[in-house]
Every structure is written in structure tokens, then in C-alpha cells.
Amino acid sequence: MNTTTGASPEDLRNHLVDAILKEDISGLRDPRVETAMRTVPRHAFLPDAPLEEAYANKSVTIKENPDEDALPLSCASQPDVVHFMLVQLAVREGDNVFEIGAGTGYNAALLKHLTGPSGQVTTCDIDPDVTAYARRMLDANGNEDVRVVTRDGALGAQEYSPYDRMIATVGMWDLPATWWDQLAVGGRLVVPLRWRGLSRSVAFRREKDRMRSDSVKMCGFLPVIGQDGERNDYIDDDRLVRLYWDEDQSIALDLLRDALTQPKSVAWTDVTVGPVESFDAVWLRLRATERATCRITAKPAAMEAGLHRPASPALSPALVERDSIAYLTLERTTEHQGAEPRFRLGAVGYGPAGANLAEQICAQIRAWSPARTAEPMVTAYPADTPDSDLADGAVIDRPSVRLVIAY
């Protein structure tokens, strides 16, 4: 049951939205989305959470995973992510909207607020416990007209299509062919798309024979159940360093086992960042130019044992070539009295081709620096589209879609 000794739910809700708008760096704004988030009571969809937690800018788990080492099965998404994804979706009054990932039902309630009385919202989830929870919360908060269906989101809901807007609140590695059939030409799809070890909320506009992005923003979501094209494993005998890659990449773990024991090669650029300045878009550049891009994570014990620290030990971009690896790194520059600290970006490589791979990363750091907020164009085509009909860029093939990433 919600309890608090502080402000009212309305005050907490307005404070949360004010903070999201003040701290948001995405540049995305929509007064209708702001109004919806000030109106729909998030705490009412999280009755077991304290009010302060319900209105904190963080995700809230609603169904734990029996496997203690695995991710939760369902969460209420972080509010600032909810905000910018709804802005990306650009829902209009009267729209027919389909949501993949029912969660608490809160996002569906926001969608219904945006579509108005003349619009329709259908939300689905593969987990019957999740849909049952969402149904109860929606009914308890005056959203009886929102449809809740239990099924694999990859199937969509043909019976209620065509849709003007589709949104996924789970990480997708592929874009199912059924979605192409159910999204109207001219409609919009917003999806946390996973490729090369990282996810981005991509807003697509549906055209006749393709979908093209007009917004690509950083996000993190639980992966959808049933798409298993991502791989991960440790690359050291002590199980301290893990690599994440896609099934279409040629990663041979047995060749990498000794790479981190080899002498390292460190390459630096003149590019620097401040202590809170994001350099995440370097990863986007790498994914648009280097097919060998993947993700590396390192436990603290790995650095204690002598591994050169990745830029972000929890998730940093890496390049792999047979028995060699390189990844993004940084170091603090010489301090100046009273000045904000700066960090120089570079790369460190291990193995016979490590130095060359590190230089390839540095080349993309330099390409990123003059245009740090530039976003790639992501174009999606049906899987049977011939090469001759694809736009220029890096091509990534999935079972149901061909993605082209370009700057």
C-alpha cells in the first residue's frame, strides 16, 4: 500500500515531470505528453510501492525472475524514458495504438489519455500474470476500454489492426514481419532496438517498402522473450571479462582466450569529455562502420588483476578480430587549478591485431567529436529486400528485417 509522510501524489507527480523536463538532454518535447504524465497517477499502478518510490525517476520491478542471476520478468519503465518514447511516438487524438509489453498498465493509460475518447489502445504481453495485473490496474483507474491481450507480442493483434501507432516497451532484436502488415503506411513505430550489444529507442515512420528513423535515443529495456539472436560469454579463464555479440558476427571464443594475457597497445586521441558528458554516441558510430563491434564488461577484480580499465567497465564498445580485441578507454587529463576535470578518450588493444583495432576505434572517436549529437539514420527493410534496393550504409541482417545504419 502507498504510504508517505511528505507531499501529495499530485505534488510528487508534478515534481517528477518538472525534473524530467529540466534534466532531459534528448531535446524532445510535447506538451500533450507532459499533460498526460501530470494527469495519470503512476502510483495507482504501483499500489505496493511507497509514494516516493512510485514518483522517483527509476524503474520498479513488478515481477521478479525465479533465477536470481537473471533480469526481472517485468518492470514499470523509468519515467524519463516513458516520456521521451511517447514524444517519439507522436500519438494523435483518435489514433489506433498497439503496445507490446503491458507492464503495469500505466503506459497504456498514458496512451489512452493521448488518443482521447475516439482512440483505441491495445496492450499485450506473453506473460498471463503480467496481463492480469495490467488488467486489474487499468480497470481500477477508469481505463476499462483499453484492450489487454495475452500473446507473443511478435504476433501483434491482427484483429484490431491497422494501427496508426505501435510501441514496444521491451527490447527487440528483430522486427517481426507481422508488424509490417499491421502498421499502416504513414504510421509510426517506436521500439527499443538491440544491435551490437546496445539498445536504442528508434522512432520509425512506415513507408510503403521500408521504415526510416527520425529519432534515435539512448534507452535500456528488458529483452523480449523469444528472440535469442544475442550471445555472451566470458573470454578469460577467471570469468571476469564478458563479451556480448550478435549471432551474425564471427566471434570465436577459443581464439580470444589468451588475448588479454598479451602485451597491450594503447592509442589516444585529443578528444576530451567532461565528467557528466556522454560519449555513448561513439558506440553508435562504431556500429555504423565496423561490423566487428560488440560489448565488453569487466568486473572490478579484472582491473585489480591488471586489465586496462574500459571507459565504462559495465558496458563499453569493443572490436574483435579473430584472436585480438580492442575497446574504448579514457584517462583523466592534467588538472588545472579550478577547472572542471576532463577525460581523454582512446582505445586499448590486445593480441596481434590489437593496435590496429584500437586505431579503428580512435578514428570513430575523432569522427564523433565535431558532431557529438548527430544521430544515425536507421532504415528497416523486409528480410527479402535485395541488396540493390537498400540504402547505403552498414547492413545488419535479422530473420525478419534488414537494417541499414548510416550517418
Coordinates of C-alpha atoms in Angstrom, one line a residue:
M1 CA 0.0 0.0 0.0
N2 CA 1.3 3.5 -0.9
T3 CA 2.3 5.4 2.2
T4 CA 4.2 8.7 2.7
T5 CA 4.7 11.4 5.3
G6 CA 5.6 14.1 2.7
A7 CA 4.0 15.7 -0.3
S8 CA 0.7 14.7 -2.0
P9 CA 0.7 12.4 -5.0
E10 CA -0.1 15.4 -7.2
D11 CA 2.8 17.4 -5.9
L12 CA 5.2 14.4 -6.3
R13 CA 3.9 13.8 -9.8
N14 CA 4.4 17.4 -10.9
H15 CA 7.8 17.5 -9.3
L16 CA 8.8 14.3 -11.2
V17 CA 7.7 15.8 -14.5
D18 CA 9.4 19.1 -13.8
A19 CA 12.6 17.2 -13.1
I20 CA 12.3 15.2 -16.3
L21 CA 11.9 18.3 -18.4
K22 CA 14.8 20.1 -16.6
E23 CA 17.3 17.3 -16.8
D24 CA 16.3 15.8 -20.2
I25 CA 19.0 16.1 -22.8
S26 CA 17.1 14.4 -25.6
G27 CA 15.7 17.7 -26.9
L28 CA 12.3 16.0 -27.3
R29 CA 9.2 18.0 -26.1
D30 CA 5.5 17.6 -26.5
P31 CA 3.0 19.5 -24.2
R32 CA 0.4 16.8 -24.7
V33 CA 2.8 14.1 -23.3
E34 CA 3.7 16.4 -20.4
T35 CA 0.0 16.9 -19.6
A36 CA -0.7 13.2 -19.7
M37 CA 2.2 12.5 -17.3
R38 CA 0.9 15.2 -14.9
T39 CA -2.6 13.7 -15.1
V40 CA -2.3 9.9 -15.0
P41 CA -1.4 8.7 -11.4
R42 CA 1.6 6.4 -11.7
H43 CA 1.4 5.5 -8.0
A44 CA -2.1 4.0 -8.7
F45 CA -0.5 1.4 -10.9
L46 CA 2.1 0.6 -8.3
P47 CA -0.1 0.1 -5.2
D48 CA 2.6 -1.8 -3.3
A49 CA 5.3 0.9 -3.7
P50 CA 5.8 3.8 -1.4
L51 CA 4.7 7.1 -3.0
E52 CA 8.3 8.4 -3.1
E53 CA 9.4 5.3 -5.0
A54 CA 6.4 5.5 -7.4
Y55 CA 7.4 9.1 -8.3
A56 CA 11.2 8.5 -8.3
N57 CA 12.8 8.6 -11.8
K58 CA 13.6 4.9 -11.8
S59 CA 12.1 1.6 -12.9
V60 CA 10.2 -0.5 -10.5
T61 CA 10.1 -4.3 -10.7
I62 CA 6.7 -5.9 -10.6
K63 CA 7.6 -9.5 -11.3
E64 CA 10.9 -10.9 -10.2
N65 CA 12.7 -13.7 -12.1
P66 CA 13.0 -17.0 -10.2
D67 CA 16.6 -17.1 -11.4
E68 CA 18.4 -14.8 -9.0
D69 CA 21.1 -14.0 -11.6
A70 CA 18.7 -13.1 -14.3
L71 CA 16.8 -9.9 -15.1
P72 CA 13.3 -9.3 -13.8
L73 CA 10.4 -10.6 -15.9
S74 CA 8.5 -7.3 -15.8
C75 CA 9.1 -3.7 -14.7
A76 CA 7.5 -0.3 -14.7
S77 CA 9.8 1.7 -17.0
Q78 CA 11.8 4.6 -15.8
P79 CA 9.6 7.8 -16.2
D80 CA 12.0 9.9 -18.2
V81 CA 12.3 7.0 -20.8
V82 CA 8.5 6.8 -20.8
H83 CA 8.4 10.5 -21.5
F84 CA 10.7 10.6 -24.5
M85 CA 9.4 7.5 -26.1
L86 CA 5.9 8.9 -26.0
V87 CA 7.2 12.1 -27.6
Q88 CA 8.9 10.0 -30.3
L89 CA 5.6 8.2 -30.9
A90 CA 3.6 11.4 -31.5
V91 CA 0.2 10.0 -30.7
R92 CA -2.8 12.0 -32.1
E93 CA -6.4 12.0 -30.9
G94 CA -8.3 9.2 -32.5
D95 CA -5.3 7.0 -33.2
N96 CA -5.4 3.3 -33.0
V97 CA -2.4 2.2 -30.9
F98 CA -0.8 -1.2 -30.2
E99 CA 1.6 -1.7 -27.3
I100 CA 4.0 -4.6 -26.9
G101 CA 4.8 -5.2 -23.2
A102 CA 1.9 -4.5 -20.9
G103 CA 3.9 -3.9 -17.7
T104 CA 1.7 -2.3 -15.0
G105 CA -0.8 -0.8 -17.5
Y106 CA 0.5 2.7 -16.7
N107 CA 1.9 3.3 -20.2
A108 CA -1.4 2.1 -21.8
A109 CA -3.3 4.5 -19.6
L110 CA -1.0 7.3 -20.8
L111 CA -1.6 6.2 -24.4
K112 CA -5.3 6.2 -23.8
H113 CA -5.1 9.8 -22.4
L114 CA -3.3 10.8 -25.6
T115 CA -5.7 9.1 -28.0
G116 CA -8.8 10.6 -26.3
P117 CA -12.3 9.1 -26.2
S118 CA -12.2 8.4 -30.0
G119 CA -9.0 6.5 -30.0
Q120 CA -8.2 2.8 -29.3
V121 CA -5.4 1.3 -27.3
T122 CA -4.5 -2.4 -27.2
T123 CA -1.7 -3.7 -25.0
C124 CA -0.3 -7.2 -24.9
D125 CA 2.2 -9.4 -23.1
I126 CA 3.2 -13.0 -23.3
D127 CA 3.1 -13.5 -19.5
P128 CA -0.5 -14.1 -18.2
D129 CA 0.5 -12.8 -14.7
V130 CA 1.6 -9.5 -16.3
T131 CA -1.6 -9.1 -18.3
A132 CA -3.8 -10.0 -15.4
Y133 CA -2.0 -7.3 -13.3
A134 CA -2.3 -4.7 -16.0
R135 CA -6.0 -5.5 -16.5
R136 CA -6.7 -5.0 -12.8
M137 CA -4.8 -1.7 -12.6
L138 CA -6.4 -0.4 -15.8
D139 CA -9.9 -1.3 -14.6
A140 CA -9.3 0.2 -11.1
N141 CA -8.2 3.5 -12.7
G142 CA -11.0 4.1 -15.2
N143 CA -9.4 2.5 -18.3
E144 CA -11.8 -0.3 -18.9
D145 CA -11.9 0.4 -22.6
V146 CA -8.1 -0.4 -23.0
R147 CA -7.8 -3.8 -24.5
V148 CA -5.4 -6.3 -22.8
V149 CA -4.4 -9.4 -24.7
T150 CA -2.1 -12.3 -23.7
R151 CA 0.1 -13.4 -26.5
D152 CA 3.5 -13.2 -28.0
G153 CA 4.0 -9.5 -29.0
A154 CA 5.7 -10.6 -32.2
L155 CA 2.3 -11.8 -33.4
G156 CA 0.7 -8.4 -33.0
A157 CA -3.1 -8.3 -32.8
Q158 CA -4.3 -8.6 -36.4
E159 CA -7.9 -8.4 -35.3
Y160 CA -7.6 -4.8 -34.2
S161 CA -5.3 -3.5 -37.0
P162 CA -4.3 -1.5 -38.9
Y163 CA -2.6 0.6 -36.3
D164 CA -1.6 4.3 -36.6
R165 CA 1.0 3.9 -33.9
M166 CA 2.9 0.9 -32.4
I167 CA 5.2 1.0 -29.4
A168 CA 7.3 -1.7 -27.8
T169 CA 8.3 -1.4 -24.2
V170 CA 10.6 -4.4 -24.3
G171 CA 14.0 -4.7 -26.1
M172 CA 13.6 -6.1 -29.6
W173 CA 16.5 -7.8 -31.5
D174 CA 14.3 -8.3 -34.7
L175 CA 11.3 -6.5 -36.1
P176 CA 8.6 -9.2 -36.8
A177 CA 7.1 -9.4 -40.2
T178 CA 3.6 -9.2 -38.7
W179 CA 4.3 -5.7 -37.6
W180 CA 4.8 -4.6 -41.2
D181 CA 1.4 -5.9 -42.1
Q182 CA -0.4 -4.3 -39.1
L183 CA 1.2 -0.9 -39.1
A184 CA -0.5 1.5 -41.6
V185 CA 1.6 3.3 -44.2
G186 CA 2.4 6.7 -42.7
G187 CA 2.2 5.2 -39.2
R188 CA 4.9 5.3 -36.5
L189 CA 6.7 2.6 -34.7
V190 CA 8.8 3.3 -31.6
V191 CA 11.0 0.3 -30.5
P192 CA 13.9 -0.3 -28.2
L193 CA 16.1 -1.9 -30.9
R194 CA 19.0 -4.0 -29.8
W195 CA 22.0 -4.5 -32.1
R196 CA 25.8 -4.9 -31.5
G197 CA 25.5 -5.1 -27.7
L198 CA 23.4 -2.0 -27.0
S199 CA 19.8 -0.8 -27.4
R200 CA 18.4 2.5 -28.7
S201 CA 14.8 3.7 -28.8
V202 CA 14.3 4.1 -32.5
A203 CA 11.3 6.0 -33.9
F204 CA 10.4 4.8 -37.4
R205 CA 8.0 6.2 -39.9
R206 CA 6.4 3.5 -42.0
E207 CA 6.7 3.9 -45.8
K208 CA 5.5 1.5 -48.5
D209 CA 8.5 -0.7 -48.7
R210 CA 10.6 0.4 -45.7
M211 CA 10.7 2.2 -42.4
R212 CA 13.0 5.1 -41.8
S213 CA 14.1 6.6 -38.4
D214 CA 13.7 10.2 -37.5
S215 CA 14.8 9.9 -33.8
V216 CA 17.4 7.5 -32.1
K217 CA 17.7 7.9 -28.4
M218 CA 19.6 6.0 -25.6
C219 CA 17.5 3.6 -23.5
G220 CA 17.6 0.3 -21.7
F221 CA 14.9 -2.3 -21.6
L222 CA 14.4 -5.9 -20.6
P223 CA 14.8 -8.1 -23.7
V224 CA 11.7 -9.6 -25.3
I225 CA 11.1 -13.3 -24.6
G226 CA 11.6 -15.5 -27.7
Q227 CA 14.3 -13.6 -29.7
D228 CA 17.6 -15.3 -29.0
G229 CA 20.0 -13.9 -31.5
E230 CA 22.3 -12.3 -28.9
R231 CA 25.3 -14.2 -27.5
N232 CA 27.5 -13.6 -24.5
D233 CA 30.3 -15.5 -22.7
Y234 CA 33.5 -14.9 -20.7
I235 CA 36.7 -14.5 -22.6
D236 CA 39.1 -15.2 -19.7
D237 CA 39.7 -18.2 -17.5
D238 CA 38.9 -16.3 -14.4
R239 CA 35.4 -15.3 -15.7
L240 CA 35.9 -11.6 -15.0
V241 CA 35.6 -10.3 -18.6
R242 CA 32.5 -10.9 -20.6
L243 CA 31.7 -10.2 -24.3
Y244 CA 28.3 -9.6 -25.8
W245 CA 27.7 -10.0 -29.6
D246 CA 25.1 -11.0 -32.2
E247 CA 24.8 -14.4 -33.9
D248 CA 25.7 -13.0 -37.3
Q249 CA 29.1 -11.9 -36.0
S250 CA 32.1 -14.2 -36.3
I251 CA 33.3 -14.4 -32.7
A252 CA 35.5 -17.5 -31.8
L253 CA 35.9 -17.5 -28.0
D254 CA 38.6 -20.2 -28.1
L255 CA 40.8 -17.8 -30.2
L256 CA 40.2 -15.0 -27.7
R257 CA 41.1 -16.9 -24.5
D258 CA 44.7 -15.8 -24.5
A259 CA 44.2 -12.3 -25.9
L260 CA 44.0 -10.4 -22.6
T261 CA 47.3 -12.1 -21.5
Q262 CA 49.2 -10.5 -24.4
P263 CA 51.0 -7.1 -24.2
K264 CA 48.6 -4.2 -24.6
S265 CA 48.6 -1.4 -27.2
V266 CA 47.1 1.9 -26.0
A267 CA 46.2 4.7 -28.5
W268 CA 45.0 8.1 -27.5
T269 CA 43.1 10.9 -29.3
D270 CA 42.9 14.6 -28.5
V271 CA 39.2 14.3 -27.8
T272 CA 38.1 15.0 -24.3
V273 CA 34.8 14.9 -22.4
G274 CA 33.6 16.4 -19.1
P275 CA 32.7 14.3 -16.0
V276 CA 29.0 14.1 -16.9
E277 CA 29.3 14.4 -20.7
S278 CA 28.1 11.4 -22.6
F279 CA 30.4 9.8 -25.2
D280 CA 27.9 6.9 -25.8
A281 CA 27.4 8.0 -29.5
V282 CA 31.0 6.8 -30.2
W283 CA 29.4 3.4 -29.9
L284 CA 26.7 4.3 -32.5
R285 CA 29.5 5.4 -34.9
L286 CA 31.3 2.1 -34.5
R287 CA 28.1 0.2 -35.1
A288 CA 27.5 2.1 -38.3
T289 CA 31.0 1.5 -39.6
E290 CA 32.6 -1.6 -38.0
R291 CA 30.9 -5.0 -38.4
A292 CA 33.0 -6.4 -35.6
T293 CA 31.5 -4.0 -32.9
C294 CA 30.3 -5.7 -29.8
R295 CA 30.2 -5.0 -26.0
I296 CA 32.6 -5.8 -23.2
T297 CA 32.1 -5.8 -19.4
A298 CA 34.7 -6.2 -16.8
K299 CA 34.4 -6.9 -13.1
P300 CA 36.5 -4.8 -10.6
A301 CA 38.7 -7.8 -10.0
A302 CA 39.7 -7.8 -13.6
M303 CA 41.3 -4.3 -13.2
E304 CA 42.8 -5.3 -10.0
A305 CA 44.5 -8.2 -11.8
G306 CA 46.0 -5.8 -14.4
L307 CA 43.4 -5.3 -17.1
H308 CA 43.4 -1.8 -18.6
R309 CA 40.2 -0.2 -17.5
P310 CA 37.4 0.1 -20.1
A311 CA 35.8 3.5 -20.4
S312 CA 32.8 2.1 -18.6
P313 CA 33.5 -1.3 -17.0
A314 CA 29.8 -2.1 -17.0
L315 CA 29.4 -1.6 -20.8
S316 CA 31.9 -0.4 -23.3
P317 CA 32.2 -0.9 -27.1
A318 CA 34.8 -3.3 -28.4
L319 CA 36.1 -4.6 -31.7
V320 CA 37.1 -8.2 -32.2
E321 CA 39.2 -9.8 -35.0
R322 CA 39.9 -13.5 -34.6
D323 CA 42.4 -13.6 -31.7
S324 CA 42.5 -9.8 -31.0
I325 CA 40.4 -7.3 -29.2
A326 CA 40.3 -3.6 -28.6
Y327 CA 37.9 -1.4 -26.5
L328 CA 37.2 2.2 -25.6
T329 CA 39.1 3.6 -22.7
L330 CA 39.7 7.0 -21.0
E331 CA 42.1 8.8 -18.7
R332 CA 41.9 12.0 -16.7
T333 CA 43.9 14.8 -18.3
T334 CA 46.3 17.1 -16.4
E335 CA 44.3 19.1 -13.9
H336 CA 44.2 22.8 -14.0
Q337 CA 43.5 24.8 -10.8
G338 CA 39.8 25.5 -10.5
A339 CA 38.9 23.9 -13.9
E340 CA 36.4 21.1 -14.4
P341 CA 38.2 17.8 -14.9
R342 CA 38.4 16.5 -18.4
F343 CA 38.9 12.9 -19.7
R344 CA 40.8 12.0 -22.8
L345 CA 39.3 9.2 -25.0
G346 CA 41.3 6.4 -26.5
A347 CA 41.4 2.7 -27.0
V348 CA 43.4 -0.2 -25.8
G349 CA 44.1 -3.4 -27.8
Y350 CA 45.3 -6.9 -27.0
G351 CA 46.5 -9.6 -29.4
P352 CA 48.3 -9.4 -32.8
A353 CA 45.7 -7.1 -34.4
G354 CA 45.0 -5.1 -31.1
A355 CA 46.9 -2.0 -32.1
N356 CA 45.1 -1.8 -35.5
L357 CA 41.7 -2.3 -33.8
A358 CA 42.5 0.4 -31.3
E359 CA 43.3 2.8 -34.1
Q360 CA 40.0 2.0 -35.7
I361 CA 38.2 2.9 -32.5
C362 CA 40.1 6.2 -32.3
A363 CA 39.1 7.0 -35.9
Q364 CA 35.5 6.9 -34.9
I365 CA 36.1 8.9 -31.7
R366 CA 37.6 11.6 -34.0
A367 CA 34.6 11.4 -36.4
W368 CA 32.2 11.7 -33.5
S369 CA 33.8 14.7 -31.8
P370 CA 32.8 17.5 -34.2
A371 CA 29.2 16.4 -34.3
R372 CA 28.5 14.9 -30.9
T373 CA 24.7 15.0 -31.0
A374 CA 24.4 13.6 -34.6
E375 CA 22.1 10.6 -34.8
P376 CA 22.4 7.8 -37.4
M377 CA 19.7 7.1 -39.9
V378 CA 18.3 3.6 -39.3
T379 CA 16.3 2.2 -42.2
A380 CA 14.5 -1.1 -41.9
Y381 CA 13.5 -3.3 -44.9
P382 CA 11.7 -6.6 -45.1
A383 CA 14.1 -9.6 -45.0
D384 CA 13.6 -10.4 -48.7
T385 CA 14.7 -7.0 -49.9
P386 CA 17.5 -7.4 -52.5
D387 CA 20.8 -5.6 -51.9
S388 CA 20.2 -3.3 -54.9
D389 CA 17.2 -1.8 -53.1
L390 CA 19.0 -1.0 -49.9
A391 CA 20.2 2.5 -48.9
D392 CA 23.9 3.0 -48.4
G393 CA 25.3 2.1 -45.0
A394 CA 26.2 -0.8 -42.7
V395 CA 23.8 -3.7 -43.3
I396 CA 22.7 -5.9 -40.4
D397 CA 20.5 -8.9 -41.3
R398 CA 17.9 -10.3 -39.0
P399 CA 15.4 -13.1 -39.6
S400 CA 12.6 -10.7 -40.4
V401 CA 14.3 -7.4 -41.3
R402 CA 17.4 -5.9 -42.9
L403 CA 18.7 -2.9 -41.1
V404 CA 20.9 -0.3 -42.7
I405 CA 22.7 2.1 -40.3
A406 CA 24.3 5.2 -41.8
Y407 CA 25.4 8.8 -40.9

